[in-house]
Amino acid sequence: MSYEKFIFYIFAALLVYSASMVIVRRNPVHSALFLVFAFFNSAVLWMLLEAEFLAITLVLVYVGAVMVLFLFVIMMLDIELAAIKAGFVRYMGVGALIALAMLVELAMVVGPAHFGLDKYAKPAATPANALPNTEAIGEQLYTVYLYPFEIAAVILLVGIVAAIGLTLRRRPEKKTQNITEQVRVKRADRVRLVKMDAER
Amino acid sequence: MEAIVNLWNSFSQDWPALALLILTLLKIVVIMLPLMVLVAYFTYAERKIIGYMQVRIGPNRVGFFGRHAFGLGQPLADAFKLMFKEILIPTKANRVLFIIAPMLTLGPALAAWAVFPFGDGMALADINAGLLYLLAMTSVGVYGVIVAGWASNSKYALLGAMRSAAQIVSYEIAMGFALVGVLVAAGSLNLGEIVRAQSGSLLHWYWLPLLPLFMIYFISGVAETNRAPFDVAEGESEIVAGFHIDYSGMTFAAFFLAEYANMILVSALTALMFMGGWLSPFQGTFLESFFAWVPGFVWLVMKTFFFMYLFLWFRATFPRYRYDQIMRLGWKVFIPITIVWILVVGLAVVYQLPWWFD
């Protein structure tokens, strides 16, 4: 077994383990942390495929930003496990049906017909003078896929604006400082020197 | 000596993978040991410098062999004390996460040094996406703080963790944008390339064309390491010690080490990306040949020490920010400035502004 295969199997096993732990663990904080671990493991797998840009961006975006906010919210929740489990038996039938449907769909999409090394051509080795991964992706994104890329960015922007618009409300009783006003204050605005006769 | 070299040569021919592993581990030790010593003496420098700034003396008792030696033995004494103290775990704490949290903080703080070039081509891993890797590693560091705060099962710790998480995520955006400016200017994500792009003279370094980004990067770095004046995550006057209130002994020491290692990292990166890294400040002047014997590493260390000193100076000088003002500074001041300046840098690069980008 080559070195690469060895690394692959270790991290693939860890990935499957942590991914199943995400749905098995009772404690939501544990689940979130296992999801973080799963992201790390899949980043290693991408690294093995020489997709270093995607691998590092996965860690940077999902681990470094998205999951931090996730954890942030989850840790603030006071989750009662009894309340979650209350409807378990009642909804189990529907849940099982949905799960079955998903399983069938998955089997149809990635069924046995698609497995096996002989089904796929062997990927050609990257030429030595090829662009680095980051540059190659950048060039593709900003030339061939410019419009999809820009449209996706605008959709995200709309999402941000919508989220802010939904939560923003003016509260007249709220007191905030006006920092520009504070900075612009002159001595004369605050201090009044009064001339008085000395009391003897 | 020759026998050892021969033995090594035959060994590396027979077991190339193993030899590479051993060599890499040796390199890691060579980076880590001086770093740990530097962290230890950085704490000493902090107490001494802040002491003098506040007209105190600072540590001056613990020395070597019966001499006081300006208190130079203090870091070693501290290290021994922390190592032999009991590690307390609160009854209601989440034991596994409580122990893992310090490791989660220390790990990324040390792992980030992997791509750091200590001289021309002198990096452990001279990878193309070095800047991205650094950004990823510094952003992962926040997990230790959050997990520690949650696992301690204490209100103070949770509040500290919440403050820290919100602060680090906010300032990371400004920090990332500042780095975008650097990579646009240098045209590369490789840290060595970024330094080489600054060569010319002291005025070619990026502190001048990227002055706003330079200042924003360093201030965001101070905020990211939870140092004064942005140390509300610890905030001893409000929430006692924040996220590490329940930690003792070596687990606390790990947080301490990570904080100082991160400070050194931010200082070193500022020196690298805005102050020309290992380049001599006399480059392009008549003094260049006069100082040619100084190795580049020395310049890098001197620049890094300057920024490390700034960290201590800030702590001795500025009062702590209020939390809403921290958020305002990050979101409403820094991010708009960085976006505008990225635009400026982009235009300068496109039109090949003479002196820096031609």
XYZ file of C-alpha atoms in Angstrom:
558
model
C 0.000 0.000 0.000
C 1.452 3.309 -1.009
C 1.883 6.220 1.387
C -0.909 8.227 -0.254
C -3.379 5.357 -0.023
C -2.501 4.900 3.633
C -3.210 8.577 4.367
C -6.406 8.428 2.325
C -7.825 5.446 4.213
C -7.018 6.908 7.611
C -8.664 10.241 6.864
C -11.575 8.716 4.954
C -12.312 6.490 7.956
C -12.094 9.483 10.293
C -14.388 11.442 7.984
C -17.060 8.729 7.951
C -16.761 8.336 11.722
C -17.093 12.047 12.456
C -19.892 12.495 9.918
C -21.929 9.733 11.557
C -21.166 11.177 14.977
C -22.723 14.464 13.847
C -26.127 12.786 13.627
C -25.673 10.256 16.444
C -24.502 12.458 19.314
C -27.201 13.727 21.653
C -25.393 16.916 22.583
C -25.720 19.485 19.787
C -22.408 21.117 20.696
C -20.658 17.785 20.265
C -22.401 17.343 16.922
C -21.204 20.739 15.740
C -17.637 20.012 16.819
C -17.718 16.672 15.020
C -18.906 18.520 11.919
C -15.851 20.757 12.245
C -13.685 17.649 12.483
C -15.407 16.241 9.382
C -14.569 19.439 7.490
C -10.929 19.081 8.465
C -10.812 15.495 7.267
C -12.411 16.302 3.935
C -9.930 19.162 3.555
C -7.146 16.603 3.892
C -8.780 14.442 1.218
C -8.964 17.434 -1.128
C -5.341 18.156 -0.361
C -4.523 14.627 -1.491
C -6.254 15.423 -4.797
C -3.903 18.421 -5.138
C -6.802 20.830 -4.736
C -5.017 22.891 -2.111
C -7.018 26.057 -2.736
C -10.345 24.306 -2.116
C -8.956 22.477 0.904
C -7.665 25.612 2.610
C -10.758 27.603 1.663
C -12.939 24.887 3.186
C -11.109 25.294 6.483
C -11.070 29.074 6.209
C -14.722 29.579 5.308
C -16.595 26.683 6.888
C -14.442 25.985 9.924
C -13.171 29.496 10.518
C -16.376 31.429 9.973
C -19.569 29.452 9.398
C -19.167 26.859 12.141
C -17.993 29.454 14.658
C -21.289 31.282 14.230
C -23.136 27.963 14.359
C -21.486 27.045 17.649
C -22.127 30.550 18.881
C -25.866 30.095 18.403
C -26.015 26.498 19.607
C -24.171 27.275 22.818
C -26.655 29.997 23.681
C -29.616 27.640 23.343
C -30.954 25.878 26.362
C -31.836 22.620 24.690
C -34.140 20.219 26.474
C -33.589 16.746 25.148
C -36.897 15.448 26.598
C -38.867 17.970 24.555
C -37.049 16.965 21.404
C -37.638 13.280 21.996
C -41.323 13.742 22.894
C -42.648 13.390 19.371
C -40.218 10.671 18.353
C -42.634 7.736 18.110
C -45.406 9.859 16.628
C -43.292 11.144 13.739
C -41.202 8.027 13.259
C -43.413 6.608 10.496
C -43.222 9.770 8.389
C -39.525 10.087 9.081
C -38.844 6.507 8.034
C -40.770 7.075 4.791
C -38.740 10.165 3.962
C -35.521 8.359 4.822
C -36.506 5.479 2.541
C -37.313 7.842 -0.310
C -33.945 9.563 0.146
C -32.170 6.219 0.180
C -33.860 5.136 -3.078
C -33.009 8.468 -4.713
C -29.404 8.202 -3.590
C -29.183 4.636 -4.876
C -30.560 5.770 -8.231
C -28.120 8.657 -8.520
C -24.969 7.016 -7.180
C -25.951 3.378 -7.556
C -23.675 0.406 -8.128
C -23.614 1.249 -11.830
C -21.346 4.186 -11.015
C -18.867 2.420 -8.743
C -15.673 0.706 -9.637
C -12.386 2.058 -10.936
C -12.985 0.617 -14.419
C -15.939 2.975 -14.917
C -13.693 6.044 -14.887
C -10.723 7.040 -16.963
C -7.495 7.355 -15.048
C -6.849 11.058 -14.377
C -3.854 12.380 -16.231
C -0.947 13.577 -14.116
C -0.728 17.353 -13.854
C 1.966 18.715 -16.148
C 4.919 20.175 -14.302
C 4.476 23.629 -15.809
C 0.758 23.866 -14.957
C -0.561 26.945 -13.157
C -0.793 26.662 -9.383
C -4.203 25.552 -8.200
C -5.207 28.976 -6.893
C -4.286 30.780 -10.093
C -5.967 28.169 -12.286
C -9.250 28.454 -10.384
C -9.067 32.238 -10.401
C -8.512 32.352 -14.120
C -11.448 30.028 -14.821
C -13.751 31.934 -12.442
C -12.982 35.349 -13.862
C -13.035 34.428 -17.535
C -15.156 31.410 -18.471
C -17.494 31.440 -15.479
C -17.601 35.190 -14.903
C -21.386 35.585 -15.151
C -22.349 32.619 -12.942
C -19.760 33.790 -10.428
C -20.997 37.365 -10.370
C -24.644 36.280 -10.225
C -23.919 33.992 -7.284
C -22.177 36.893 -5.539
C -25.160 39.180 -6.127
C -27.546 36.515 -4.799
C -25.457 36.276 -1.640
C -25.509 40.053 -1.317
C -29.291 40.054 -1.654
C -29.385 37.437 1.090
C -27.305 39.629 3.395
C -29.393 42.706 2.692
C -32.607 40.725 3.237
C -31.364 39.328 6.548
C -30.437 42.789 7.769
C -33.700 44.243 6.469
C -35.717 41.595 8.332
C -34.025 42.137 11.672
C -33.420 45.874 11.565
C -35.962 47.884 13.488
C -35.822 51.383 14.762
C -36.404 51.638 18.454
C -36.949 55.234 19.529
C -36.119 54.453 23.168
C -32.686 53.099 22.237
C -29.803 55.298 23.271
C -26.653 55.237 21.180
C -23.695 57.518 21.073
C -22.992 59.651 18.076
C -19.256 59.257 17.873
C -18.676 61.947 15.258
C -20.546 64.409 17.434
C -18.510 63.361 20.448
C -15.271 63.825 18.619
C -16.266 67.224 17.267
C -17.092 68.597 20.694
C -15.210 71.723 21.603
C -14.413 72.945 25.044
C -16.849 75.809 24.680
C -19.773 73.351 24.242
C -19.278 71.761 27.612
C -17.504 74.211 29.896
C -18.737 77.613 30.947
C -16.339 79.675 32.913
C -18.037 81.976 35.318
C -16.377 85.055 36.662
C -17.195 85.546 40.324
C -15.934 87.885 42.912
C -13.787 86.206 45.495
C -15.512 85.703 48.833
C -13.064 87.671 50.825
C 31.208 13.244 11.543
C 31.766 11.814 8.098
C 30.566 8.428 9.280
C 27.293 9.953 10.434
C 26.801 11.726 7.110
C 27.463 8.473 5.240
C 25.071 6.583 7.483
C 22.393 9.217 6.905
C 22.927 9.159 3.134
C 22.508 5.393 2.904
C 19.519 5.556 5.250
C 17.765 8.241 3.186
C 18.331 6.191 0.044
C 16.801 3.087 1.569
C 13.917 4.782 3.350
C 13.175 8.062 1.540
C 9.747 8.586 3.155
C 11.014 7.904 6.668
C 14.050 10.121 6.145
C 11.783 12.946 4.990
C 9.606 12.492 8.050
C 12.597 12.603 10.411
C 14.040 15.642 8.645
C 10.717 17.485 8.823
C 10.335 16.682 12.514
C 13.843 17.988 13.148
C 13.008 21.205 11.310
C 9.848 21.575 13.399
C 11.910 21.212 16.578
C 14.368 23.805 15.300
C 11.489 26.256 14.818
C 9.546 25.379 17.964
C 12.309 25.420 20.577
C 13.459 29.025 19.991
C 9.808 30.047 19.691
C 8.999 28.569 23.106
C 12.030 30.244 24.669
C 10.996 33.498 23.029
C 7.467 33.119 24.429
C 8.883 32.536 27.916
C 11.115 35.594 27.766
C 8.393 37.643 26.107
C 6.357 37.275 29.301
C 9.421 38.434 31.249
C 9.896 41.378 28.873
C 6.245 42.268 29.243
C 6.394 42.416 33.020
C 9.671 44.291 32.985
C 8.738 46.827 30.290
C 5.281 47.538 31.643
C 6.854 47.753 35.076
C 9.275 50.447 33.961
C 6.504 52.281 32.103
C 4.538 52.384 35.352
C 7.608 53.331 37.404
C 7.872 49.935 39.060
C 10.770 47.504 38.885
C 9.097 44.328 37.718
C 10.411 40.837 38.469
C 13.968 41.055 39.816
C 14.328 38.266 42.404
C 14.623 34.915 40.630
C 18.037 34.424 39.073
C 20.628 31.727 38.526
C 23.185 30.237 40.939
C 22.383 32.571 43.795
C 22.506 35.738 41.724
C 19.480 37.858 40.996
C 20.510 38.504 37.363
C 17.729 41.087 36.818
C 15.126 38.386 37.496
C 16.009 36.498 34.337
C 15.126 33.185 35.969
C 11.515 34.278 36.427
C 10.088 32.647 33.245
C 11.685 29.312 34.173
C 10.301 29.532 37.690
C 6.864 30.328 36.262
C 7.066 27.392 33.887
C 8.008 24.992 36.723
C 5.237 26.326 38.901
C 2.616 25.876 36.172
C 3.846 22.396 35.306
C 3.604 21.092 38.862
C 0.295 22.665 39.763
C -2.771 20.490 39.931
C -5.106 20.534 36.946
C -8.525 21.136 38.389
C -11.576 20.051 36.456
C -14.897 21.464 37.661
C -17.445 18.788 38.583
C -20.057 19.881 36.085
C -17.593 20.619 33.293
C -17.535 18.621 30.095
C -14.325 16.730 30.854
C -13.211 15.791 27.324
C -13.804 19.201 25.785
C -12.364 20.905 28.864
C -9.052 19.141 28.286
C -9.115 19.440 24.485
C -9.790 23.203 24.445
C -6.250 24.354 25.387
C -4.822 22.043 22.727
C -7.234 23.517 20.160
C -5.879 26.961 20.990
C -2.200 26.055 21.018
C -2.251 23.794 17.951
C -3.157 26.368 15.258
C -0.976 29.030 16.931
C 2.050 26.794 16.374
C 0.916 25.220 13.082
C 0.773 28.649 11.439
C 4.583 28.867 11.645
C 4.875 26.057 9.079
C 4.723 28.422 6.102
C 6.619 31.301 7.671
C 9.806 32.152 5.722
C 12.635 33.020 8.128
C 14.862 34.037 5.239
C 14.956 33.770 1.475
C 13.514 30.288 0.866
C 13.942 29.307 4.525
C 10.430 28.044 5.234
C 9.383 24.642 6.536
C 6.775 24.412 3.771
C 7.240 26.937 0.981
C 3.725 26.501 -0.397
C 1.959 28.570 -3.026
C -1.115 29.329 -0.960
C 0.850 30.398 2.135
C -1.229 33.467 2.890
C -4.490 31.496 2.668
C -3.062 28.839 4.963
C -2.119 31.481 7.514
C -5.564 33.035 7.373
C -7.155 29.593 7.845
C -4.918 28.740 10.794
C -5.462 32.031 12.602
C -9.207 31.700 12.152
C -9.232 28.165 13.570
C -7.661 29.388 16.822
C -10.984 30.758 18.042
C -12.337 27.248 18.641
C -10.162 26.720 21.701
C -11.604 29.828 23.272
C -15.224 28.960 22.468
C -14.910 25.333 23.527
C -13.109 26.298 26.734
C -15.820 28.783 27.593
C -18.594 26.302 26.986
C -16.968 23.242 28.533
C -16.172 25.047 31.803
C -19.909 25.280 32.493
C -19.538 28.660 34.103
C -21.288 31.925 33.342
C -18.136 34.004 33.336
C -16.376 31.607 31.020
C -19.312 31.449 28.605
C -19.598 35.239 28.500
C -15.890 35.519 27.797
C -16.117 32.938 25.036
C -19.075 34.726 23.425
C -17.300 38.075 23.474
C -14.153 36.549 22.092
C -15.915 34.652 19.306
C -17.848 37.694 18.115
C -14.754 39.872 18.293
C -12.453 37.470 16.471
C -14.952 36.761 13.693
C -15.538 40.497 13.183
C -11.892 41.479 13.073
C -10.988 38.546 10.878
C -12.917 40.192 8.043
C -10.902 43.399 8.279
C -7.721 41.354 8.626
C -8.595 39.234 5.587
C -9.322 42.335 3.491
C -6.007 43.873 4.533
C -4.279 40.709 3.354
C -6.221 40.864 0.070
C -4.616 44.265 -0.478
C -1.189 42.743 0.127
C -1.741 39.878 -2.263
C -3.100 42.195 -4.968
C -0.010 44.354 -4.593
C 2.437 41.433 -4.570
C 0.554 39.315 -7.095
C 1.206 36.147 -5.128
C -0.040 34.184 -2.131
C 3.425 32.847 -1.377
C 4.954 34.654 1.609
C 8.462 34.550 0.147
C 7.203 36.130 -3.081
C 5.456 38.844 -1.086
C 8.746 39.811 0.561
C 10.673 39.669 -2.707
C 8.075 41.946 -4.320
C 8.955 44.604 -1.714
C 12.665 44.700 -2.462
C 14.160 47.966 -3.618
C 14.490 50.240 -0.651
C 12.848 51.124 2.610
C 10.285 53.156 0.677
C 9.418 50.158 -1.507
C 8.129 48.204 1.462
C 4.365 47.947 1.553
C 3.938 50.034 4.694
C 3.915 53.127 2.480
C 1.605 52.260 -0.451
C -0.622 50.179 1.832
C -0.426 52.446 4.887
C -4.134 52.156 5.885
C -4.070 48.382 5.409
C -0.861 48.179 7.422
C -2.372 49.955 10.399
C -5.654 48.079 10.137
C -3.848 44.756 9.930
C -1.826 45.394 13.037
C -4.751 46.739 15.058
C -6.902 43.792 13.941
C -4.043 41.532 14.976
C -4.123 43.052 18.450
C -7.880 42.477 18.542
C -7.539 38.899 17.251
C -5.086 37.961 19.964
C -7.456 39.375 22.590
C -4.817 41.746 23.881
C -5.286 45.110 25.552
C -7.005 47.405 24.627
C -9.257 44.750 23.091
C -9.019 42.205 25.921
C -12.713 42.167 26.839
C -12.668 38.369 26.487
C -10.655 38.304 29.709
C -11.909 41.564 31.147
C -10.860 40.959 34.723
C -12.859 43.875 36.052
C -16.120 42.466 34.651
C -15.898 38.727 34.093
C -12.893 37.832 36.287
C -10.750 36.049 33.670
C -13.188 35.187 30.916
C -12.889 31.929 29.088
C -9.965 30.485 31.084
C -11.323 31.248 34.543
C -11.610 27.559 35.513
C -8.249 26.491 34.132
C -5.179 25.832 36.229
C -1.717 24.382 35.881
C -0.603 23.243 32.470
C -4.023 23.682 30.850
C -3.880 27.369 31.729
C -0.271 27.528 30.587
C -1.354 26.250 27.159
C -3.722 29.221 26.753
C -0.973 31.519 27.917
C 1.548 30.044 25.480
C -0.947 30.273 22.616
C -1.698 33.928 23.348
C 1.968 34.881 23.313
C 2.777 32.674 20.309
C -0.064 34.411 18.453
C 1.281 37.826 19.392
C 4.696 36.873 18.056
C 3.052 35.490 14.906
C 1.083 38.689 14.240
C 4.219 40.782 14.818
C 6.297 38.578 12.542
C 3.634 38.645 9.821
C 3.330 42.422 10.000
C 7.104 42.629 9.607
C 6.926 40.207 6.706
C 4.070 41.712 4.733
C 4.473 45.419 5.371
C 8.041 45.936 6.565
C 9.968 43.940 3.992
C 10.602 40.794 6.021
C 14.238 39.787 5.861
C 15.200 42.692 3.549
C 17.768 45.143 4.821
C 16.427 48.632 5.599
C 19.543 50.105 3.991
C 18.828 48.523 0.623
C 19.359 50.958 -2.228
C 21.342 53.445 -0.131
C 25.108 53.904 0.181
C 25.001 51.974 3.476
C 23.830 48.780 1.783
C 27.285 47.262 1.257
C 28.327 48.450 4.710
C 25.627 46.302 6.328
C 25.785 43.455 3.803
C 27.304 41.089 6.381
C 24.127 41.159 8.517
C 22.051 38.066 7.744
C 18.465 38.744 6.648
C 17.141 36.762 9.570
C 18.500 39.420 11.949
C 16.566 42.197 10.196
C 13.412 40.078 10.350
C 13.870 39.459 14.074
C 14.527 43.137 14.760
C 11.380 44.180 12.910
C 9.386 41.492 14.698
C 10.670 42.631 18.097
C 9.602 46.174 17.292
C 5.997 45.073 16.755
C 6.116 42.814 19.813
C 7.191 45.864 21.802
C 4.176 47.754 20.436
C 1.887 45.066 21.892
C 3.344 45.719 25.344
C 3.304 49.479 24.878
C -0.404 49.352 23.946
C -1.142 47.335 27.037
C 0.611 49.822 29.301
C -0.935 52.845 27.616
C -4.514 52.371 26.497
C -7.646 51.850 28.586
C -9.868 48.948 27.592
C -12.392 49.528 24.805
C -16.072 49.222 25.540
C -17.581 46.244 23.727
C -19.971 48.148 21.441
C -17.111 50.464 20.473
C -14.977 47.449 19.536
C -17.735 46.267 17.223
C -18.177 49.731 15.755
C -14.465 50.059 15.067
C -14.330 46.675 13.366
C -17.431 46.842 11.234
C -18.049 50.514 10.560
C -14.518 51.878 10.375
C -12.032 49.187 9.401
C -14.018 47.202 6.835
C -15.078 50.237 4.729
C -11.526 51.621 4.768
C -10.050 48.296 3.658
C -12.580 47.918 0.836
C -11.809 51.407 -0.455
C -8.072 50.833 -0.228
C -8.272 47.490 -2.038
C -9.899 49.426 -4.878
C -7.095 51.985 -4.788
C -4.432 49.273 -4.816
C -6.212 47.486 -7.658
C -6.200 50.656 -9.754
C -2.557 51.299 -8.892
C -1.605 47.813 -10.026
C -3.648 47.998 -13.238
C -2.188 51.371 -14.207
C 1.254 50.303 -12.953
C 1.731 53.202 -10.612
C 5.431 54.052 -10.851
C 7.802 53.427 -7.966
C 5.864 50.506 -6.410
C 3.885 48.684 -9.041
C 5.752 49.288 -12.287
